[in-house]
Coordinates of C-alpha atoms in Angstrom, one line a residue:
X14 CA -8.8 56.2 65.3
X15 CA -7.8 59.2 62.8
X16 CA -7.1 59.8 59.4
X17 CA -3.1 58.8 60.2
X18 CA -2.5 59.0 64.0
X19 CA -2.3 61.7 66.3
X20 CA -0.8 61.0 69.6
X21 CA 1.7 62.9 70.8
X22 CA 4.9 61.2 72.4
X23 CA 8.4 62.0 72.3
X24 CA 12.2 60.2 72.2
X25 CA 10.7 56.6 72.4
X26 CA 13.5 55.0 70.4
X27 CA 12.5 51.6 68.4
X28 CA 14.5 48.9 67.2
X29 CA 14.8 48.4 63.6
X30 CA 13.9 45.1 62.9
X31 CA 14.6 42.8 59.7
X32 CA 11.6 40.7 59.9
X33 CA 8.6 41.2 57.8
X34 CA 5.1 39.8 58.7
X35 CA 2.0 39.6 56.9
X36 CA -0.4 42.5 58.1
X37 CA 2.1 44.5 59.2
X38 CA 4.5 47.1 58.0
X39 CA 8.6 46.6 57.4
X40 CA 11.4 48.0 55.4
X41 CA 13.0 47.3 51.9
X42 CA 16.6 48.4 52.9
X43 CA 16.8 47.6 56.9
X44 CA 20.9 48.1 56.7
X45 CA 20.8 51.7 55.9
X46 CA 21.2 53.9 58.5
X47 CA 18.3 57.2 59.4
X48 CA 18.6 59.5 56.8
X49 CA 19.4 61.9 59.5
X50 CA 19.9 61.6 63.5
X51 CA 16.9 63.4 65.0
X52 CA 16.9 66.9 67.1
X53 CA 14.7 69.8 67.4
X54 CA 16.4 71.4 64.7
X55 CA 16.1 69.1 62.3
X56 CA 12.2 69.1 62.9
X57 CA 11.6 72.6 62.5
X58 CA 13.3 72.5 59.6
X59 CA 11.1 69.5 57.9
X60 CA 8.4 71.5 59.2
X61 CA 9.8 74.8 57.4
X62 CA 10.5 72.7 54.1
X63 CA 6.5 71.4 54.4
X64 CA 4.9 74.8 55.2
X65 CA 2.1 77.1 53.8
X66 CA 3.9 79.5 52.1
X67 CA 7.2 77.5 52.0
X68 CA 9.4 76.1 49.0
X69 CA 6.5 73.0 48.4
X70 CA 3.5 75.7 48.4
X71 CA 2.9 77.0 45.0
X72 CA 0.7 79.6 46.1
X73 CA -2.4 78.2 43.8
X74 CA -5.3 81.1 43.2
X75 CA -8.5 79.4 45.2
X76 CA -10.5 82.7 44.3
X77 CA -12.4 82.2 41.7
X78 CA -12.5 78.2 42.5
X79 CA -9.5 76.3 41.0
X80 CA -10.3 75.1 37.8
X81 CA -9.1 71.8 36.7
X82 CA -6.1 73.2 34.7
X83 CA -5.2 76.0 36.4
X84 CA -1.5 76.6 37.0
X85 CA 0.0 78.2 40.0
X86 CA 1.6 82.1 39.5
X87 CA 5.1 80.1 40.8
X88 CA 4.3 76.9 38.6
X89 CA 3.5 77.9 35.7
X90 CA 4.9 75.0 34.1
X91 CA 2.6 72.5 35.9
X92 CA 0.5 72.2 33.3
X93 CA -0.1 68.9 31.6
X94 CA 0.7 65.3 32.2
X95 CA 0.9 63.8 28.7
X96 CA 1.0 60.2 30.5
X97 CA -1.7 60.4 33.0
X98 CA -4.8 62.3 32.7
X99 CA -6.5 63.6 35.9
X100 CA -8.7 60.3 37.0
X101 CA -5.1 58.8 38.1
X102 CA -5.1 60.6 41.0
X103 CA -8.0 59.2 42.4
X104 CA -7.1 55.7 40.9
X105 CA -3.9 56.0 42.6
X106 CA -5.6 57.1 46.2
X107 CA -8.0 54.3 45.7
X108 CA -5.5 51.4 45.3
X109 CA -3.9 53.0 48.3
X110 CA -6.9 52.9 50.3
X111 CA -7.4 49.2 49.6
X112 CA -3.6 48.1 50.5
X113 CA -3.4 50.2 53.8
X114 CA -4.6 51.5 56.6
X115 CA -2.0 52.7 59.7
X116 CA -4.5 54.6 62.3
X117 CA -2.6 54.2 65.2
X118 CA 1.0 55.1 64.3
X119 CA 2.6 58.7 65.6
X120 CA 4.3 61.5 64.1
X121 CA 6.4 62.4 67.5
X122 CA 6.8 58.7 68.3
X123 CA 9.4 56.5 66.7
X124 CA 8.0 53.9 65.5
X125 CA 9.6 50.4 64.2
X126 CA 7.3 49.4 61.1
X127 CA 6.8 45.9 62.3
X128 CA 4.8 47.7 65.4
X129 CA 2.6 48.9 63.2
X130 CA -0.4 47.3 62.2
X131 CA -1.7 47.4 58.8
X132 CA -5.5 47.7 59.3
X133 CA -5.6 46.3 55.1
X134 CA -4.6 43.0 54.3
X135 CA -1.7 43.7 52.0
X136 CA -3.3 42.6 48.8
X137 CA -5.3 44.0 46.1
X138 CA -8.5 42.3 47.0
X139 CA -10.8 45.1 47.2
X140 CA -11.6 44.6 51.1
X141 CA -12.0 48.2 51.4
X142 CA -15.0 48.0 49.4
X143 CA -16.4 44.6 49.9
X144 CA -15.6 44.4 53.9
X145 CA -15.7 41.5 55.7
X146 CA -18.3 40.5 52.5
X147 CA -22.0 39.6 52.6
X148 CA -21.9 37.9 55.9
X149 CA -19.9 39.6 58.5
X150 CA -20.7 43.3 56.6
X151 CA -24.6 43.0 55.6
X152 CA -25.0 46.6 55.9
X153 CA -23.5 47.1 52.7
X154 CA -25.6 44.9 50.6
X155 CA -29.1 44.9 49.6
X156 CA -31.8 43.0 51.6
X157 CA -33.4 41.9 48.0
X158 CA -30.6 40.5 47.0
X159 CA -27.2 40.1 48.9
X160 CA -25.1 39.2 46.2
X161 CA -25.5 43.1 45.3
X162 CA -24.2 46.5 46.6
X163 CA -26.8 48.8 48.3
X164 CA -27.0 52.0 46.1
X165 CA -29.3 55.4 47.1
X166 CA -29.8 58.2 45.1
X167 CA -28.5 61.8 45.4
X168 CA -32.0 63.1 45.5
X169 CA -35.8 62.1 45.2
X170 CA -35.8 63.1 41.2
X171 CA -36.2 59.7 38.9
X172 CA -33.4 60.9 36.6
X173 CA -30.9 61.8 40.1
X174 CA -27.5 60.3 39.7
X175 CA -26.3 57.3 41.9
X176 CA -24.8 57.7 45.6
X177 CA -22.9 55.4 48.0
X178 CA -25.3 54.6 50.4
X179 CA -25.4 57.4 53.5
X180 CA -26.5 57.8 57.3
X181 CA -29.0 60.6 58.0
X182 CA -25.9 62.6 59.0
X183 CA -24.2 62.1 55.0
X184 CA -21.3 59.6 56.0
X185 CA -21.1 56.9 53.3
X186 CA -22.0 53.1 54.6
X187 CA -18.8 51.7 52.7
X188 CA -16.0 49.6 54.1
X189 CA -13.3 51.9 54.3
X190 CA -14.6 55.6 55.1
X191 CA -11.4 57.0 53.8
X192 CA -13.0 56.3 49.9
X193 CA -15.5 59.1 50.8
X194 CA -12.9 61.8 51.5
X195 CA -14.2 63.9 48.3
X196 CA -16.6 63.8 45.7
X197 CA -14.3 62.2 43.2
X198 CA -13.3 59.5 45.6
X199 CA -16.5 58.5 46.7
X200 CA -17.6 58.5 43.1
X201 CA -14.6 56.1 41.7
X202 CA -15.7 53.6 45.3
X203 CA -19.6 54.1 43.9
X204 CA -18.2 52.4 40.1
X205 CA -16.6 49.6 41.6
X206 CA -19.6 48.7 43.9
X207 CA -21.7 49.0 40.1
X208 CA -19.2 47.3 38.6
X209 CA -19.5 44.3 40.7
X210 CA -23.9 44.7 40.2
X211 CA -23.2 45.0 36.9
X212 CA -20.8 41.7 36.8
X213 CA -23.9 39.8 39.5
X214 CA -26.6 40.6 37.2
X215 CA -24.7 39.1 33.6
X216 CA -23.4 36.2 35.6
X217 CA -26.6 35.5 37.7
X218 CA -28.3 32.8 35.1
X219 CA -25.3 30.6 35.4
X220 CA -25.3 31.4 39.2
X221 CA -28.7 31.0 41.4
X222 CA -27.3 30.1 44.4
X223 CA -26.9 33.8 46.3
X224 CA -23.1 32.8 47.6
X225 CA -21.9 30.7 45.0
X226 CA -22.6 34.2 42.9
X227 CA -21.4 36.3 44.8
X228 CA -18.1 34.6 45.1
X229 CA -17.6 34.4 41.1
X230 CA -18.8 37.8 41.0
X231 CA -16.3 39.1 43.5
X232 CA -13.3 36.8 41.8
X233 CA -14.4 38.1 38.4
X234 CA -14.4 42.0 39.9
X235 CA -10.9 41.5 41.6
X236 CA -9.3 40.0 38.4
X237 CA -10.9 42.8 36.2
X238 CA -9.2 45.3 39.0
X239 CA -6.1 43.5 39.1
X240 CA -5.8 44.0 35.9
X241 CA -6.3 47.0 35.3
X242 CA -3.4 47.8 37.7
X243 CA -0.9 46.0 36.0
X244 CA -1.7 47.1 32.6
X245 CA -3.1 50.4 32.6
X246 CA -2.1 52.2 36.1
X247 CA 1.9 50.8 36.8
X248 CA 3.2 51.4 33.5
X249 CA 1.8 55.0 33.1
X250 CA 3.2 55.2 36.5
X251 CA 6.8 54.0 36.1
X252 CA 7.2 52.8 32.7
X253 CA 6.4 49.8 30.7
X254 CA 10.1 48.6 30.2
X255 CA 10.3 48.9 34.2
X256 CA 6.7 46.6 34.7
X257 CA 8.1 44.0 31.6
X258 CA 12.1 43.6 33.4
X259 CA 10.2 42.6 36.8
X260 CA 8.1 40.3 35.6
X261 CA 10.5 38.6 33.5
X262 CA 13.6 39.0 35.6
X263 CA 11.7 38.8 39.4
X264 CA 12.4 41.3 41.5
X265 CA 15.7 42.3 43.5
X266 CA 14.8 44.4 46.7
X267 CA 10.7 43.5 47.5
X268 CA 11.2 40.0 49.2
X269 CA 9.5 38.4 52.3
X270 CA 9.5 35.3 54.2
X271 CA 5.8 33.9 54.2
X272 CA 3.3 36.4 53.0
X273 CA 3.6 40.3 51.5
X274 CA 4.0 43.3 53.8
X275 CA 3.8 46.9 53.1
X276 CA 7.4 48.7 53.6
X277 CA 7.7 51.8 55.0
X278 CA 9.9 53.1 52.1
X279 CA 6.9 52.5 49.9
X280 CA 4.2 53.6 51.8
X281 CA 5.7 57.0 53.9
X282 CA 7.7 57.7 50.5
X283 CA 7.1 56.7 47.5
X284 CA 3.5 55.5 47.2
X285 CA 3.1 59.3 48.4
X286 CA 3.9 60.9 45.1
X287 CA 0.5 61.3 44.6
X288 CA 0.3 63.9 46.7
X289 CA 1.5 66.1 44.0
X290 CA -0.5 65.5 41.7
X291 CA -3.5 66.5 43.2
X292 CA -4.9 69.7 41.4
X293 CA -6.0 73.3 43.3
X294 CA -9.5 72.3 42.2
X295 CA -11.5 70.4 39.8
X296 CA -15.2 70.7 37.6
X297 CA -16.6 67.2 38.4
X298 CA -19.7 68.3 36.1
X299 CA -20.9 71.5 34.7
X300 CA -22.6 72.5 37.6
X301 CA -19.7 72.0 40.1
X302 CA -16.5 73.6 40.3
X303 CA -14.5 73.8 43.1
X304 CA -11.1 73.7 45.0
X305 CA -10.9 70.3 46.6
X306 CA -10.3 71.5 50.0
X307 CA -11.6 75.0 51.1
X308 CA -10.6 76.6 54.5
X309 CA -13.6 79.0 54.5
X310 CA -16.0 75.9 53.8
X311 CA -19.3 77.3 54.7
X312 CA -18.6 80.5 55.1
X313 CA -20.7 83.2 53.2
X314 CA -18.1 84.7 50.9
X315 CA -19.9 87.6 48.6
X316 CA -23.3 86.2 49.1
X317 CA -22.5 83.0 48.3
X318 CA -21.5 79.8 50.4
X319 CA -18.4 78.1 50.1
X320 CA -18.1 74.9 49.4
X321 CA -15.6 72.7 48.0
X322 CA -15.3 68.8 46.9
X323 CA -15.2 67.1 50.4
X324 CA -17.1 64.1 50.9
X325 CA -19.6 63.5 53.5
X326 CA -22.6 65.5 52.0
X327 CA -25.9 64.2 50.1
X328 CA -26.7 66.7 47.2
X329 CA -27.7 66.6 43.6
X330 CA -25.2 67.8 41.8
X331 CA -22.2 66.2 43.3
X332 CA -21.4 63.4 40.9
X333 CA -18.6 62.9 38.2
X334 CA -18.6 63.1 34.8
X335 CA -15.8 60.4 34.0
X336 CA -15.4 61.5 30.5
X337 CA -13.7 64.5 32.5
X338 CA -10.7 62.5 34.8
X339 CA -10.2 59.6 32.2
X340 CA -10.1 59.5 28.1
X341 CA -13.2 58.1 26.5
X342 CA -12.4 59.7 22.8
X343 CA -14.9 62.9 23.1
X344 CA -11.8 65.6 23.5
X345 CA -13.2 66.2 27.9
X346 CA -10.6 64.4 29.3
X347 CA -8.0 67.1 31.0
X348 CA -4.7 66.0 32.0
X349 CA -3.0 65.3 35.2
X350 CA -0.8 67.5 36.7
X351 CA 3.3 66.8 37.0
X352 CA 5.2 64.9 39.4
X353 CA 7.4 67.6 41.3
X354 CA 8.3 68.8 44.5
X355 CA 5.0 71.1 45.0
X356 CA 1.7 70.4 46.6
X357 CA -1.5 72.2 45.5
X358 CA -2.3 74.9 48.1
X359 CA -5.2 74.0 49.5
X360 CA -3.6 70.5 50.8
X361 CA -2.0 72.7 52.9
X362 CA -5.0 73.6 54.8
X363 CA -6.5 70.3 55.7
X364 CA -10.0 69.8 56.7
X365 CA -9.4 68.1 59.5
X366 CA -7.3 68.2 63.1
X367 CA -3.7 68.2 62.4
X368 CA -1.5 65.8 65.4
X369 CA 0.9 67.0 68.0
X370 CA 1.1 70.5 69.9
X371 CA 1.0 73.5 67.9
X372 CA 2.5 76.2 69.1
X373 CA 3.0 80.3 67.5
X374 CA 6.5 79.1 66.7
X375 CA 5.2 76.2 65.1
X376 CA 2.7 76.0 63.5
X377 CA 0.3 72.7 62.8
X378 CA 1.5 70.1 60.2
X379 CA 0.3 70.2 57.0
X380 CA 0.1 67.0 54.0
X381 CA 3.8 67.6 53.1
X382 CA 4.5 68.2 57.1
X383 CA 2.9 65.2 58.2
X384 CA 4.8 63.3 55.3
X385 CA 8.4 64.8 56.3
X386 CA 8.0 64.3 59.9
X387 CA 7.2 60.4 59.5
X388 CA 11.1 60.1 58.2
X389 CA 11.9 60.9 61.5
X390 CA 8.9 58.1 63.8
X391 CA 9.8 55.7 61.1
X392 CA 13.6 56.4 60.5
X393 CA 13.9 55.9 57.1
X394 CA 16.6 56.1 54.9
X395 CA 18.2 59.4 52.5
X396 CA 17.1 58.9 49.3
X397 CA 20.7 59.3 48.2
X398 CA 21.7 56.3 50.0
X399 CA 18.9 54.2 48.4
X400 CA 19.5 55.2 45.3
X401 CA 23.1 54.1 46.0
X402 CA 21.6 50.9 47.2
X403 CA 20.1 50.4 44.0
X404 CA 22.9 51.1 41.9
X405 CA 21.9 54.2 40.6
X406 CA 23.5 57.5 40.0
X407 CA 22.3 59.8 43.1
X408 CA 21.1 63.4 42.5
X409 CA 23.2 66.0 42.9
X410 CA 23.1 68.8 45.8
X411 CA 21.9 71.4 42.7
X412 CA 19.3 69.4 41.6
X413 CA 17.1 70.9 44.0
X414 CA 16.3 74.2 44.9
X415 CA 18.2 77.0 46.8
X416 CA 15.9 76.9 49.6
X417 CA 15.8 73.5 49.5
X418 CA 19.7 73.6 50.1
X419 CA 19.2 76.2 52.9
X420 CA 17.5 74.0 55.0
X421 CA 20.4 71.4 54.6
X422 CA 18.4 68.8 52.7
X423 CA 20.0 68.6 49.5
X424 CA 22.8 65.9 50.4
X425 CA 20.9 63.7 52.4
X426 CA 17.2 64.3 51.1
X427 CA 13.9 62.5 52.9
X428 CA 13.0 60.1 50.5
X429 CA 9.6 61.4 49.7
X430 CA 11.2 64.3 49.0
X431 CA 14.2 62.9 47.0
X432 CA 11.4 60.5 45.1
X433 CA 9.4 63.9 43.9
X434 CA 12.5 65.5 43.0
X435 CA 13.9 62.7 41.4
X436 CA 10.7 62.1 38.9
X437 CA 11.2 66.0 38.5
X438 CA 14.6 65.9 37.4
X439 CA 15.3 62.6 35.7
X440 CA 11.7 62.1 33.9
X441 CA 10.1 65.9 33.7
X442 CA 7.6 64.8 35.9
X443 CA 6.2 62.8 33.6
X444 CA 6.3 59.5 35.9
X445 CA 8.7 58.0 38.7
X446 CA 12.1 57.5 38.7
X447 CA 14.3 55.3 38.5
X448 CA 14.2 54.5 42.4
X449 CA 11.1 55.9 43.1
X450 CA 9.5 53.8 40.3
X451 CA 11.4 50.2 40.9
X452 CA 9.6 50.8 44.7
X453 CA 6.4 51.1 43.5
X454 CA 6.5 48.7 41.0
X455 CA 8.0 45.9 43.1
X456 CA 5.8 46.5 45.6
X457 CA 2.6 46.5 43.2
X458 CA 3.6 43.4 41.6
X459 CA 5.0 41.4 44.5
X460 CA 1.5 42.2 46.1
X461 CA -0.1 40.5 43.3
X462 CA 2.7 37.5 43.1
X463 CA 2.0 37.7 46.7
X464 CA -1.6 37.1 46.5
X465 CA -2.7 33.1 46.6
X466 CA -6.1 34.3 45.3
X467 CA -5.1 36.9 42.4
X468 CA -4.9 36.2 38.8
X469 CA -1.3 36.1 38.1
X470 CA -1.3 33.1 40.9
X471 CA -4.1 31.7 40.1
X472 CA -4.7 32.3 36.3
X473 CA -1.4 34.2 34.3
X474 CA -2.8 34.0 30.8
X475 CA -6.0 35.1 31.8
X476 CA -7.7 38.1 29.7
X477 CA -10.3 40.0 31.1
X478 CA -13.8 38.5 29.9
X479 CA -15.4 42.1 29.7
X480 CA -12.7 43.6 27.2
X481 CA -13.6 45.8 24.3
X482 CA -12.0 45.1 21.4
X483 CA -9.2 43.4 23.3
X484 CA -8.5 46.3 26.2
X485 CA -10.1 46.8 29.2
X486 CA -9.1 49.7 31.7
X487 CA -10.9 52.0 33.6
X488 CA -12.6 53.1 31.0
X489 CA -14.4 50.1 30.1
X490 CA -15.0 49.3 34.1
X491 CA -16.6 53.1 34.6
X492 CA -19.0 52.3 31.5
X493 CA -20.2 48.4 32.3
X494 CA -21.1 50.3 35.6
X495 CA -23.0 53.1 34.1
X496 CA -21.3 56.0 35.3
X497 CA -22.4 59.7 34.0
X498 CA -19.8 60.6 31.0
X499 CA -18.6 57.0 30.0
X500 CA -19.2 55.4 26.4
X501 CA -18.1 52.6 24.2
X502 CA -14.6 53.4 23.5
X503 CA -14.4 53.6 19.3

């Protein structure tokens, strides 16, 4: 297993099915036909229009480290997200984490998404941090009482922050090892496992049996998450008249037969938008600042050793200050970064093997490689011709950029491509689209109509029972779990 499947095949031609099956993948618009027919040309040029150094690089300083509002020399308008602040990233690569998981799948294979197991039930159930739960995953809970997370400590100091729990080599003990992919990420999975201690220990007078509380804990944690999705993360997303019009008038393209799946126009395309939000670097706390991938990691740069905010490592000052990545009222918070058509620099240089065989003419995929190429294994649609599926206006070939147009992928655009571009040009970056958000948002809220165990099945008119003063978002989950840099909300 790898991060997103590495083997390396060629000209394996799948059919394109129409039928959708829970646990695995499918397609929202099966009719339309490969955004573009697939030849050596072609694929260099994906790879060209995904390069270091190409039109999605914005060249980001990495010397001093990145700090969390630094602009690129090229980007100098990427500055500030006055929707999202920076902790939606992370929110959003969580959620992702938890929906699914595709190890197997290939970038030079063509793949037909109903192949393709999703290693993630497609619900927001939390599965990637409770497992297979207290009896099939006991490693993750504590012998003294199993209705809890197991916690550790960054270091032996009675005052050291909270960690995930870690081998003796550093890897995190969690259910999905992807959620310890850096120091932010690991820290958001760490809230939600104290969260659901935090929810065990109110609720555990009521509760003395150790299953029957876990259980209500677990429903109670879910619902609180669920929640928080649909009224805090999707409409600062894509909109709150977008969210209100599908729940009120259904929706018109995210359908299936018995149970959810995850389409491939959501998750190689759309759901991918976070990719560009992702910051050079960020200052988790005061005594950490650093770009969130470094390709010198380790190395001993003017005395000093580099480091940068991977996961995977035990040490005392890697936790988060949350007042930092979400807004608790004190003036930390910093802002997220704009939805375009770049991807911070150091994504470009990934910290781990890239798939296929590289060669001096061409070079190993990077994050918006990888993305590009997986139009081709999954032959997915232009995003011109979705949009014209959905009725709306398509972009026009000067919408994008010259080189952009050079490489002939102005007029029929890969839609993760088109999607970035699209939030770029018809919202300032700001939030999705028109077709980039309707995806996302019928996809996020099918999943939860979808879901015989979530709240709008079970409960609609449920409020969360651990509001403050009426709301509760992230905010209010990062301080019931005690995180560093969270307060009462005024």
């Amino acid at each position: 297993m790898t991060h997103h499947g590495e083997l390396y095949l060629r000209d394996f031609v799948p059919p394109r099915s129409v039928y959708h099956g829970s646990g695995r993948f499918g397609r929202l618009f099966p009719d339309l036909a490969p955004f573009a027919s697939p030849s050596e040309e072609l694929r260099k040029n994906l790879l060209k229009l995904g390069a270091k150094d190409g039109p999605m690089d914005p060249k980001d300083p990495l010397i001093p480290p990145a700090d969390a509002l630094a602009s690129a020399p090229g980007n100098a308008d990427n500055t500030l997200n006055p929707m999202m602040t920076v902790g939606f990233t992370f929110l959003g690569q969580f959620l992702d984490h938890d929906i699914t998981f595709d190890p197997t799948s290939s970038f030079e294979r063509q793949q037909d998404p109903e192949s393709v197991s999703n290693f993630r039930t497609p619900c927001f159930e939390l599965d990637s941090a409770y497992g297979a739960g207290i009896g099939a995953s006991p490693h993750l809970y504590d012998k003294g009482n199993k209705a809890r997370f197991l916690i550790e400590k960054l270091g032996p100091a009675p005052d050291a922050k909270d960690d995930l729990p870690r081998n003796s080599q550093g890897a995190a003990i969690i259910g999905d090892p992807r959620n310890d992919e850096n120091v932010i990420l690991s820290q958001m999975h760490l809230a939600f496992l104290k969260f659901h201690n935090a929810v065990e220990a109110d609720i555990r007078p009521r509760f003395p049996g150790t299953g029957e509380r876990f259980a209500e804990a677990q429903r109670r944690v879910r619902w609180h998450y669920q929640w928080i999705i649909l009224n805090q993360y999707l409409p600062a997303t894509v909109g709150d008249d977008l969210v209100e019009d599908i729940l009120e008038n259904g929706r018109r393209y995210y359908n299936w037969r018995e149970e959810p799946f995850i389409p491939a126009e959501f998750s190689v395309a759309a759901y991918r938008f976070g990719h560009s939000q992702i910051r050079p670097g960020y200052k988790p706390n005061p005594d950490l600042q650093a770009a969130i991938f470094d390709a010198r990691f380790g190395q001993v740069v003017d005395g000093q050793v580099v480091t940068d905010l991977r996961g995977g490592l035990r040490e005392p000052n890697r936790f988060v200050n949350w007042n930092i990545f979400f807004d608790f009222g004190d003036g930390s918070v910093k802002r997220n970064k704009l939805i375009d058509t770049t991807i911070s620099t150091p994504l470009f240089t990934l910290p781990f093997d890239a798939p296929g065989n590289p060669t001096a003419e061409e070079p190993p995929a990077t994050l918006a490689g990888r993305n590009l190429l997986r139009h081709l294994t999954f032959s997915l649609p232009c995003g011109q011709d979705v949009a014209r599926a959905m009725g709306e206006e398509p972009l026009a070939k000067g919408d994008f950029a010259p080189a952009v147009q050079a490489l002939k992928m102005a007029e029929r655009t890969p839609l993760w491509f088109y999607i970035l571009q699209e939030a770029k040009t018809r919202e300032a970056g700001k939030r999705l689209g028109p077709v980039g958000g309707r995806i996302v948002a019928e996809v996020f809220i099918g999943l939860l109509q979808g879901d015989r165990k979530s709240y709008l099945r079970q409960h609609p008119k449920w409020r969360p029972e651990y509001a403050s003063h009426g709301v509760f978002e992230m905010q209010e989950l990062l301080h019931m779990a005690g995180m560093p840099g969270t307060r009462a909300r005024p």
